[in-house]
XYZ file of C-alpha atoms in Angstrom:
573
model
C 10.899 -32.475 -15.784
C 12.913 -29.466 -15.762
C 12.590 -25.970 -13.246
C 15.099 -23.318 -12.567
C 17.275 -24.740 -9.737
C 17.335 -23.228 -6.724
C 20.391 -22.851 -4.708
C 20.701 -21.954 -0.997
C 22.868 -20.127 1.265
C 25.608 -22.459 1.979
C 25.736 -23.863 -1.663
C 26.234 -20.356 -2.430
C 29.078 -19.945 0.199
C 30.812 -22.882 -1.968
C 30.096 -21.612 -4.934
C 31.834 -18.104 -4.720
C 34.532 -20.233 -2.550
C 35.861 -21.579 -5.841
C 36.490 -17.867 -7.380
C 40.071 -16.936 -8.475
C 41.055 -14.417 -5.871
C 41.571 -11.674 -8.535
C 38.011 -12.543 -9.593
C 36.164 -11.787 -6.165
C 37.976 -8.615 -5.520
C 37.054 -7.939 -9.281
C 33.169 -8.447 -7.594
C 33.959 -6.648 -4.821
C 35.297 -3.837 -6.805
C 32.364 -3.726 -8.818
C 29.894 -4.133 -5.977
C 31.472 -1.167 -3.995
C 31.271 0.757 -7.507
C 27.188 -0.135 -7.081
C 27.055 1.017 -3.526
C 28.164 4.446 -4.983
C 31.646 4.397 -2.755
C 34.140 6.969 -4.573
C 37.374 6.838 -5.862
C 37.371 2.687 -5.394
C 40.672 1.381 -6.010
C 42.457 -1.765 -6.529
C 45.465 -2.431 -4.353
C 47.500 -5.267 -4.412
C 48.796 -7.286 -1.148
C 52.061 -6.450 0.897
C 53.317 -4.120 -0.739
C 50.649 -1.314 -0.208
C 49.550 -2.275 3.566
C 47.741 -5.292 2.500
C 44.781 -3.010 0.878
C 43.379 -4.836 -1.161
C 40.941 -2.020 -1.891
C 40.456 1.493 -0.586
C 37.487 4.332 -1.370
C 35.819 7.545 -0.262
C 31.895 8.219 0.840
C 30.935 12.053 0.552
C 29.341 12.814 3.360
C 26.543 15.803 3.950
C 26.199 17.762 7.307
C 22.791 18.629 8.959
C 23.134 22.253 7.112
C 22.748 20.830 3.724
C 25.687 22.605 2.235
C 29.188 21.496 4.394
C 30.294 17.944 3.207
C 33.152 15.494 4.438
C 35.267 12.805 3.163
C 34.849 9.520 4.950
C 38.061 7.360 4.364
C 37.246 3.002 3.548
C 39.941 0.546 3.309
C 37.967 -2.680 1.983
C 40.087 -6.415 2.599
C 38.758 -9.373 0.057
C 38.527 -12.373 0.953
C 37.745 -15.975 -0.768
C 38.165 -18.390 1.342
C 37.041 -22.099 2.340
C 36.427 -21.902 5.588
C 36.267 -18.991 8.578
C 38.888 -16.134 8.578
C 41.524 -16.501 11.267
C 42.652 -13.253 13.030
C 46.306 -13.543 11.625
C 44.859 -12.500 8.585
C 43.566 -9.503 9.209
C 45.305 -8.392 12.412
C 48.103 -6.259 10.194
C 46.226 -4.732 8.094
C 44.114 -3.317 10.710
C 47.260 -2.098 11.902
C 47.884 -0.760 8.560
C 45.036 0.793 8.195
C 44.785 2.422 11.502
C 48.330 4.649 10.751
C 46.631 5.796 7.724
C 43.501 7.232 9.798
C 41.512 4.981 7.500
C 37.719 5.756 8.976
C 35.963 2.684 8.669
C 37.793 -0.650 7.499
C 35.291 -3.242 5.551
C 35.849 -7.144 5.055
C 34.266 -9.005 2.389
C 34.069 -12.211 2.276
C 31.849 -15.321 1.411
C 32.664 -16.862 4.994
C 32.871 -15.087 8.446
C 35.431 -14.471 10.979
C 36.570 -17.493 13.243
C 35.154 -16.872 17.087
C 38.871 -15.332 17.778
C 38.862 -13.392 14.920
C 35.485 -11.963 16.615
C 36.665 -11.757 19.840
C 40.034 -9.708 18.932
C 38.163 -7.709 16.099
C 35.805 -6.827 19.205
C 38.792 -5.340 21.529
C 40.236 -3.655 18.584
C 36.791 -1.754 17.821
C 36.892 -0.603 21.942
C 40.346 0.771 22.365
C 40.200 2.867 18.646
C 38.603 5.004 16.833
C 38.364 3.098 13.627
C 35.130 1.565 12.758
C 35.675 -2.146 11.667
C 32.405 -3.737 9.022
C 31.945 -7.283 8.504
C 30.213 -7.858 5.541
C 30.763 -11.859 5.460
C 28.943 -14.587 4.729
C 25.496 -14.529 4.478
C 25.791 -10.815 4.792
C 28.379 -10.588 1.687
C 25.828 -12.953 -0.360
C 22.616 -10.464 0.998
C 24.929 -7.480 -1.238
C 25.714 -9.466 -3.540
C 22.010 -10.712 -4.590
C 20.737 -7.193 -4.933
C 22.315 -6.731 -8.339
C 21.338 -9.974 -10.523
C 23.447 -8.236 -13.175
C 26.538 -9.060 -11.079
C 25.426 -12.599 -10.392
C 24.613 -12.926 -14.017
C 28.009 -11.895 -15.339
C 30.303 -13.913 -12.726
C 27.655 -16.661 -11.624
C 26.488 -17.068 -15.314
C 22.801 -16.662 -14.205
C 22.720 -19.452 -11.282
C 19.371 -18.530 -9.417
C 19.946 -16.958 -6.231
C 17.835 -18.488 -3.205
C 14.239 -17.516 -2.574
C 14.724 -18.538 1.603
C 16.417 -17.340 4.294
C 19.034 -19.039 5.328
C 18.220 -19.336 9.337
C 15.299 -17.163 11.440
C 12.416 -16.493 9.966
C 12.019 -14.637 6.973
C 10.721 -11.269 8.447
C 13.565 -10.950 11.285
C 16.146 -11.509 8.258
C 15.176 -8.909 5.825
C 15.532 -6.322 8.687
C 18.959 -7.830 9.458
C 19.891 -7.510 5.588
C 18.288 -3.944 5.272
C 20.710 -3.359 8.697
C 23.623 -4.332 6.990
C 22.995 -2.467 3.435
C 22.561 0.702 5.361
C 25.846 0.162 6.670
C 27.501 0.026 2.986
C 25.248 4.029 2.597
C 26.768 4.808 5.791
C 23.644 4.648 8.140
C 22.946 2.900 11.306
C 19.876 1.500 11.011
C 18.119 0.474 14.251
C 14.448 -0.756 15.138
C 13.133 0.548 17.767
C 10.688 -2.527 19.110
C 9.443 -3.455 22.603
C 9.928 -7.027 23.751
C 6.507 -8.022 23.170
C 6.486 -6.537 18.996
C 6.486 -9.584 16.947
C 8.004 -8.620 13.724
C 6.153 -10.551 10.852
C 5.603 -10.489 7.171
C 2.524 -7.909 8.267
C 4.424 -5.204 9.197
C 8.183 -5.725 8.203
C 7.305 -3.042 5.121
C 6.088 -0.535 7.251
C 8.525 -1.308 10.848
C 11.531 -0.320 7.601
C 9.400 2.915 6.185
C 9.233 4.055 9.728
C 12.958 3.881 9.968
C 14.074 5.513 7.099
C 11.154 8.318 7.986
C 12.765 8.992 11.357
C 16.044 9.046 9.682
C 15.122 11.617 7.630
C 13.306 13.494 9.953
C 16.446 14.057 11.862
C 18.354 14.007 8.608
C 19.859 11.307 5.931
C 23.312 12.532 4.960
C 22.906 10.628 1.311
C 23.001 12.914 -1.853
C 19.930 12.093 -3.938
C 21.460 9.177 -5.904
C 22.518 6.992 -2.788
C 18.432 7.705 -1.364
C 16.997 6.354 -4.664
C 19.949 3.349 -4.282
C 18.701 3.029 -1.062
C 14.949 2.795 -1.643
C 15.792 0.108 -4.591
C 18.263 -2.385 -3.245
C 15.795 -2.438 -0.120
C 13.117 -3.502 -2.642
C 15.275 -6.372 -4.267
C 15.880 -7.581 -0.626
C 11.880 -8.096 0.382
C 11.639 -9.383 -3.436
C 14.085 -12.220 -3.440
C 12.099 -13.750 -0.417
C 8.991 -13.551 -2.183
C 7.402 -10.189 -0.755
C 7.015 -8.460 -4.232
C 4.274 -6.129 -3.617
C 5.580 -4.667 -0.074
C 9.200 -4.631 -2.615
C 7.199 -2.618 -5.270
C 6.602 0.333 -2.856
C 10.488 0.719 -1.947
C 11.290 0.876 -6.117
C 8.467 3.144 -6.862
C 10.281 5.078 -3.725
C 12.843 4.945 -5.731
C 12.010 6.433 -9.030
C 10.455 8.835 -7.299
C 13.585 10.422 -5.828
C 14.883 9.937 -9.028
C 14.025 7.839 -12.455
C 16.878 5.069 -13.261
C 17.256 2.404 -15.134
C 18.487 0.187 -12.601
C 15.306 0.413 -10.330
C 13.293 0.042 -13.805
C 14.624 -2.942 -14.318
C 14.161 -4.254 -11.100
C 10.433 -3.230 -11.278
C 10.463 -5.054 -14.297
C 11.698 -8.536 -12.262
C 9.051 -7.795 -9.633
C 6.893 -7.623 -12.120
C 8.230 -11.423 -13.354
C 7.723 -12.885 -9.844
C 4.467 -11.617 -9.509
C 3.869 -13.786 -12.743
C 2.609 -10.264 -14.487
C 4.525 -10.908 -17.533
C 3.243 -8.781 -20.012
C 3.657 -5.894 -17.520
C 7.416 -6.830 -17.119
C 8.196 -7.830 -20.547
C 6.787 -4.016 -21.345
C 8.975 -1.832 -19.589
C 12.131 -3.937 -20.569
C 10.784 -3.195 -24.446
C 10.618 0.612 -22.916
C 14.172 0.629 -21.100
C 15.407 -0.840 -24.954
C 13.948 2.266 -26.465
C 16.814 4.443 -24.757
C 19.702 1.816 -23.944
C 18.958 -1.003 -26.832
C 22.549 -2.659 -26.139
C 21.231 -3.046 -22.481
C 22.804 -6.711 -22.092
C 20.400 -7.686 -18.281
C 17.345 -6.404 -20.014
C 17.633 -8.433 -23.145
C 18.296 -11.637 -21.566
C 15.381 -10.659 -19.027
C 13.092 -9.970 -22.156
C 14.371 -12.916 -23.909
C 13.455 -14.705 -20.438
C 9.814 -13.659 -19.985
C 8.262 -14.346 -23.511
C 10.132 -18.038 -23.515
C 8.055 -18.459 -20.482
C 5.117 -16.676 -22.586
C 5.971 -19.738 -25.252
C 6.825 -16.758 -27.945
C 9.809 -18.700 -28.726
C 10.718 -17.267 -32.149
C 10.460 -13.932 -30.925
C 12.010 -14.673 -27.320
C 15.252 -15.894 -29.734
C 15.294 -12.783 -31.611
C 16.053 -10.852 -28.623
C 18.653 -13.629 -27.132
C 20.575 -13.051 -30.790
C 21.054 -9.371 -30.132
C 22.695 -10.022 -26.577
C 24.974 -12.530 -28.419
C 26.054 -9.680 -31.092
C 26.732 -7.649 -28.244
C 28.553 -9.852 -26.925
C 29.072 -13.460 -28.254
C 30.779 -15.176 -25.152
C 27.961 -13.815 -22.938
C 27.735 -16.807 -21.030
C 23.947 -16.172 -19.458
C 23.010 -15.322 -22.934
C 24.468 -18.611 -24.600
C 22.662 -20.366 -21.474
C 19.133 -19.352 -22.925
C 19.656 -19.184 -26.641
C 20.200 -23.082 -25.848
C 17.207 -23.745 -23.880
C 15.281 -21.575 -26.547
C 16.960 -23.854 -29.113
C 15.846 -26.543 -27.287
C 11.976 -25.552 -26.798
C 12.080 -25.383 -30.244
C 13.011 -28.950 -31.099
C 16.447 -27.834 -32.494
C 19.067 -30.081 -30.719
C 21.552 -30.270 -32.795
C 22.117 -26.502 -33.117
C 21.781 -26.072 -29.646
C 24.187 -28.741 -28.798
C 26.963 -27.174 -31.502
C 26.171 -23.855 -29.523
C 27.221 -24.928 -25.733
C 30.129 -27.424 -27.283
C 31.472 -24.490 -29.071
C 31.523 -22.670 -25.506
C 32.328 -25.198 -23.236
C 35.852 -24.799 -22.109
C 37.501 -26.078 -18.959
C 37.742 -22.867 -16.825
C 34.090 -22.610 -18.149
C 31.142 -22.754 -15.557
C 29.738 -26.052 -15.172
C 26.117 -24.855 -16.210
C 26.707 -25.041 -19.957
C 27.329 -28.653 -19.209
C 24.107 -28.695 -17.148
C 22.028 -27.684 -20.399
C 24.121 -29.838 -22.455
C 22.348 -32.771 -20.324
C 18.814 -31.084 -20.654
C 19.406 -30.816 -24.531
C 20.435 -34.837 -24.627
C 17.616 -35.549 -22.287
C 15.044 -33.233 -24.694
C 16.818 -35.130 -27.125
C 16.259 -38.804 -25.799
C 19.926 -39.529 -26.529
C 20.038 -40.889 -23.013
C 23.587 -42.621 -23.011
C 25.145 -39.941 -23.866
C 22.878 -37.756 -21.286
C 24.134 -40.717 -18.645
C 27.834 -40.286 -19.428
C 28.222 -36.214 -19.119
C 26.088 -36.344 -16.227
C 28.681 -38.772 -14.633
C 31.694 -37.197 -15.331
C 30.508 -34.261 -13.235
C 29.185 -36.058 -10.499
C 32.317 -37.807 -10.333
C 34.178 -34.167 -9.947
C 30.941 -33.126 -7.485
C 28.878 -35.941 -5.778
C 27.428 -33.439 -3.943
C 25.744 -31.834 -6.539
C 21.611 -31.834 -6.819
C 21.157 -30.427 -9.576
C 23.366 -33.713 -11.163
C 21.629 -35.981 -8.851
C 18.258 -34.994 -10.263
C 19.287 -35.533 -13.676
C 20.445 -39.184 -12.880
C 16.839 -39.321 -11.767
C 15.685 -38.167 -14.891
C 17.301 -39.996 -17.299
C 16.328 -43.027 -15.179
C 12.694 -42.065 -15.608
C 13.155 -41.081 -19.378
C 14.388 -44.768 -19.964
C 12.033 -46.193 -17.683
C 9.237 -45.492 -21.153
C 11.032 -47.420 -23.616
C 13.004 -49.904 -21.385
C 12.138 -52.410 -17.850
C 9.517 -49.529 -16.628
C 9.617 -51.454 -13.571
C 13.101 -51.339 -12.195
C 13.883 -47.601 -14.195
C 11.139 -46.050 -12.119
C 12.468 -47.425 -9.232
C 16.062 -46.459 -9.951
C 14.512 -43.032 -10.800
C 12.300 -42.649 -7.557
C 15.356 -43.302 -5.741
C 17.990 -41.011 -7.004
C 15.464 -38.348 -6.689
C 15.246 -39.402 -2.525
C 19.104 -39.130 -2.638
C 18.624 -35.551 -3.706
C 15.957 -34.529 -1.830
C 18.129 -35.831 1.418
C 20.677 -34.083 0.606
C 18.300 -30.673 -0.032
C 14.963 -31.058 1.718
C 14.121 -28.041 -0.073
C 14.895 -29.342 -3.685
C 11.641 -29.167 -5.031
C 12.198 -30.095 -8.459
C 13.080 -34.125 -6.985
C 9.674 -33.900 -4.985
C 7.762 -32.741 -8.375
C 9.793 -35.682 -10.240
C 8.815 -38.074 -7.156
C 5.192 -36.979 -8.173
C 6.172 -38.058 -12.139
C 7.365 -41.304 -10.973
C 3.997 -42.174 -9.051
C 1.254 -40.824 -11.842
C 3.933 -43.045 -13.972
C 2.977 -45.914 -11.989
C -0.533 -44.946 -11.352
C -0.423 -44.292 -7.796
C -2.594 -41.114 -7.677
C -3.279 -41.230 -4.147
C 0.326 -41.310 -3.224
C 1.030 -38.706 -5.849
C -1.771 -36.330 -4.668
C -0.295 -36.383 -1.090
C 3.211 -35.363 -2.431
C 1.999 -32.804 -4.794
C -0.251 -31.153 -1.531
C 3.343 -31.044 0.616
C 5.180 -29.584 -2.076
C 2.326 -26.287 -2.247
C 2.656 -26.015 0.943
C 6.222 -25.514 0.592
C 5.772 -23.149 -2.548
C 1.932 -22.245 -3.450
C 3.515 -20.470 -6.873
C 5.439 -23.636 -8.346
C 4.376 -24.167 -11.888
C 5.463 -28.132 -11.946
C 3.544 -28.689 -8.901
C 0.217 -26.690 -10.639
C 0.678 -28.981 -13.669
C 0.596 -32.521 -11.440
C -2.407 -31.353 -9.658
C -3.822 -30.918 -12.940
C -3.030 -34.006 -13.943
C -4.547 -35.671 -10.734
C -7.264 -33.150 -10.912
C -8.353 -34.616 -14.638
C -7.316 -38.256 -13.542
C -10.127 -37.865 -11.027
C -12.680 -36.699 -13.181
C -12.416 -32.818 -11.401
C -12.117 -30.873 -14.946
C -12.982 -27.775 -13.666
C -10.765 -28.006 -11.417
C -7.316 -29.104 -13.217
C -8.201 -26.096 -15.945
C -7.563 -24.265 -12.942
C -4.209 -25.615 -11.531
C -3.184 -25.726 -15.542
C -3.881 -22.062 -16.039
C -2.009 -21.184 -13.011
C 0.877 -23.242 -13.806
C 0.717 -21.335 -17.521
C 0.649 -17.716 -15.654
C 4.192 -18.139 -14.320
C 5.708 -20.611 -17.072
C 3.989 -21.627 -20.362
C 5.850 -24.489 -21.400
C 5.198 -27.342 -24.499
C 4.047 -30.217 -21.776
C 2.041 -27.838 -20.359
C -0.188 -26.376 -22.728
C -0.368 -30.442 -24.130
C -2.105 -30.800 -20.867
C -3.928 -28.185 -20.912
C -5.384 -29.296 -24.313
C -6.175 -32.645 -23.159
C -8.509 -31.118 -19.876
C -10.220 -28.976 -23.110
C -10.782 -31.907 -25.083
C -12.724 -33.593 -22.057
C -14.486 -30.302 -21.545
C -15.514 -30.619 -24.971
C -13.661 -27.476 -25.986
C -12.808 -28.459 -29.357
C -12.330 -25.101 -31.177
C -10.297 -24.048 -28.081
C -7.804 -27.333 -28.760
C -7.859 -26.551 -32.310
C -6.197 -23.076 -31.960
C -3.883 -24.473 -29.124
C -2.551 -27.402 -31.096
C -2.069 -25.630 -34.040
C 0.120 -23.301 -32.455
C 1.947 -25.613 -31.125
C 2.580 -27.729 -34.081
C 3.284 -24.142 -36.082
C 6.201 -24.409 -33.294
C 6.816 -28.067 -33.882
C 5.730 -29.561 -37.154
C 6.957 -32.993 -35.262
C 5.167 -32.375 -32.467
C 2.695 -35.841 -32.399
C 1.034 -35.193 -29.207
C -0.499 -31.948 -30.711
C -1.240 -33.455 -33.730
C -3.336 -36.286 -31.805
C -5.567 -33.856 -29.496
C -5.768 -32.115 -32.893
C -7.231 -35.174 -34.713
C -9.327 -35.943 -31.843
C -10.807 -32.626 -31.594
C -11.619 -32.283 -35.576
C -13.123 -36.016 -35.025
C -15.842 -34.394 -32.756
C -16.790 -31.977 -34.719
C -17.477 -34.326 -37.675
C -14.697 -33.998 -39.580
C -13.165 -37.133 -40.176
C -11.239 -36.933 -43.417
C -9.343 -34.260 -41.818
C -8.834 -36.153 -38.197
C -7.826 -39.036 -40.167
C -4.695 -37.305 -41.837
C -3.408 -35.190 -38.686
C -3.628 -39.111 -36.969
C -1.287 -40.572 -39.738
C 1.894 -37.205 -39.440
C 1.258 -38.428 -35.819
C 2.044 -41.753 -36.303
C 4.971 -40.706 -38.841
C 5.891 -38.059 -36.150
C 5.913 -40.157 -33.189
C 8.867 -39.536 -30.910
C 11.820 -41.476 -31.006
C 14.715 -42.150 -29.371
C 18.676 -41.365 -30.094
C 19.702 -43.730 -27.156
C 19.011 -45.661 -24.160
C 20.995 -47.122 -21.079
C 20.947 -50.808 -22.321
């Protein structure tokens, strides 16, 4: 019952809300760094002007051959809640005496309406240009280098929808603002009556960067191929990989990089191509093997290829880069975990878990206990966070989950109602949460209520048409109803993006009633190579050598089944 968990805008907002101020202008820094600003420095607060950080932009003239110096003062902020003009007000002031050229704010929220207003008046009596990259504008930056989220966010998954408008209108407002950070001013130029739409967003962008160039791009070589990439990584992380494809190959074009590599290599991942992916990251290795991003990436893709052994290989030489890499912990765990090896797993995250740690090493502590069936224990971690964040979904979810875990061994009737429920208290909270609607689905094929099940498991693809848990219960009410064909279908698509243990056991059991024995044999095998324990596998193994007459050897898989049969650590009564 698990899925990477998607977070939106606003839960983002909160979550970089809770950074140590030195820590988000330690992002900023680093972000500005990305943007290719010059010369970024860190300032400290009164004592300097209230800088908090100041750079340069090298600037070409329309001759090719004259440059300039543009002069950036950049003010951090973390805050709560909107930023009130007091704030900023001096330092404007400050940075105005200094014939600062353009002065930037940063910030995960925006200004207050006053702030606006007065921010407004200031721009119209001087010369100084004054950028507000806040809010969803700061986070739009931000997700264009997953490296940066990685390292700070420890490898939370960045959202995959706008956060207001519709989806086409805001990746022209993001590309807007990242031209700002290159120095550009991006416009459309669109009559009232142009509808911009996921048709022609791609080419309404090409045509602006063509007429900028025509009259002339003041960018040295590096910032164009920047350009072309992080433009890329916008119309990827809403799901428009192949239009985001064209802007990378842009930019290796104007020059080859590593960073736009990789980023092929992710477009590659969402477009569920993984061996294409998982083959330039082996290629990047070749030249940078201490590459941190594209050995968890690899390490990533062939988990979800169910090449487990080999997927922790690569995880182990991230961690002897560096051992308190806390994305890299994150995955060795769930790789631990895929591989039936809880313990180890659990000493891994308890040895990392500290209190200034990020809460998602407790988060796959639960998933271990819950892989694990040591559901009491499962119940009580997953309590003492909620009780520090009742808010959170994620933790909601997982109350669901252990509900519906017990629900098998203990009063089926009144777990899987307790379990249905939670899941509705996350799902109000997050209409969006997809992973409670696919649990909702569990809950009803549980209980046998396909037809209720089916209807949930149509809304949810019509929310996402790529979600691998939602493939896998249309399977399973694909088979239910007799439609083989059919569920080998949904099961194979569900594979494509994330080949996971329950899966392939349910892919197996659609072969077995397609009377593709040998096909079950190889699968289950593998699986139990993986698993020696693994009794499911050992089952649709028995029943497949049982049709093809050989019962001596059906008979022993079906007693290491019955030896092998799952069991639990704990339950809730």
């Amino acid at each position: 019952m698990g899925e990477e968990k998607q977070k939106n805008y606003q839960e983002w907002q909160d979550i970089v809300g809770k950074l140590d101020d030195r820590i988000f202008e330690e992002i900023c820094y680093r972000l500005l760094n990305k943007l290719l600003f010059e010369k970024v420095k860190h300032r400290g607060g009164a004592a300097d002007g209230g800088r908090d950080l100041e750079g340069e932009k090298t600037r070409v003239e329309p001759d090719n051959k004259t440059t300039f110096i543009e002069k950036y003062w950049f003010e951090c902020k973390c805050y709560s809640s909107t930023i009130p003009w007091k704030d900023i007000s001096d330092k404007l002031n400050s940075a105005l005496l200094e014939k600062v050229d353009k002065f930037v704010i940063l910030s995960n929220r925006g200004l207050s309406p006053d702030a606006q207003d007065h921010v407004k008046k200031f721009m119209e009596i001087n010369k100084m240009k004054v950028i507000e990259w806040c809010g969803f504008e700061f986070l739009n930056l931000l997700f264009q280098h997953l490296d940066l989220c990685d390292t700070y966010f420890h490898g939370e998954p960045i959202p995959n929808n706008p956060p207001y408008e519709n989806k086409s209108k805001y990746i022209l407002k993001a590309v807007i603002t990242l031209g700002e950070g290159f120095g550009l001013e991006l416009e459309a130029e669109t009559n009232v009556s142009f509808q911009i739409n996921e048709g022609n967003i791609k080419n309404l962008i090409l045509d602006i960067l063509r007429k900028l160039q025509t009259h002339h791009i003041n960018l040295v070589e590096e910032e164009k191929s920047q350009l072309f990439n992080n433009i890329g990584m916008i119309f990827s992380q809403f799901g428009l990989n192949i239009d985001a494809m064209t802007f990378v190959d842009n930019s290796l074009k104007i020059k080859n990089n590593i960073p736009a590599l990789i980023n092929k290599a992710i477009i590659f991942e969402r477009l569920h191509e993984l061996k294409e992916s998982i083959k330039i990251y082996k290629e990047i290795l070749k030249s940078d093997s201490e590459n941190i991003v594209v050995l968890n990436n690899l390490a990533r893709n062939l988990k979800n290829q169910f090449l487990l052994k080999e997927s922790l290989e690569v995880i182990d030489k991230a961690l002897k880069i560096n051992p308190d890499h806390i994305p890299s912990i994150n995955y060795k765990a769930h790789i631990l975990k895929d591989l039936k090896k809880y313990d180890e797993a659990l000493r891994l995250v308890n040895e990392k878990i500290s209190d200034n740690s990020s809460t998602i090493l407790q988060k796959t502590k639960i998933d271990v206990l819950l892989e694990a069936y040591d559901l009491k224990e499962a119940f009580r971690v997953n309590e003492q966070l909620l009780n520090l964040d009742p808010s959170d979904v994620d933790l909601i979810n997982n109350k669901g989950v252990i509900y519906e875990h017990n629900a098998q061994y203990q009063n089926p009737e009144k777990y899987l109602k307790l379990a249905f429920e939670t899941f509705s208290e996350a799902r109000n909270k997050r209409a969006d949460y997809l992973l409670a609607l696919s649990n909702q689905i569990v809950c009803f094929l549980r209980a046998g209520n396909l037809s209720d099940a089916e209807a949930l498991t149509n809304a949810g693809l019509a929310i996402n048409e790529n979600n691998p848990y939602l493939f896998h219960n249309k399977a399973k009410i694909e088979m239910q109803k007799g439609h083989l064909k059919s569920a080998l279908g949904y099961i194979e698509k569900a594979i494509k993006i994330s080949s996971q243990e329950k899966i392939l056991i349910t892919k197996a059991e659609i072969m077995i009633l397609l009377r593709q024995n040998d096909a079950v044999d190889k699968l289950c095998r593998r699986l139990i190579e993986i698993d020696e324990k693994n009794a499911d596998a050992m089952r649709l193994l028995a029943e497949s050598l049982r049709r093809r007459h050989r019962t001596g050897e059906a008979n022993k898989w079906i007693a290491k089944a019955r030896v092998s049969a799952r069991k639990y650590i704990s339950l809730l009564e």
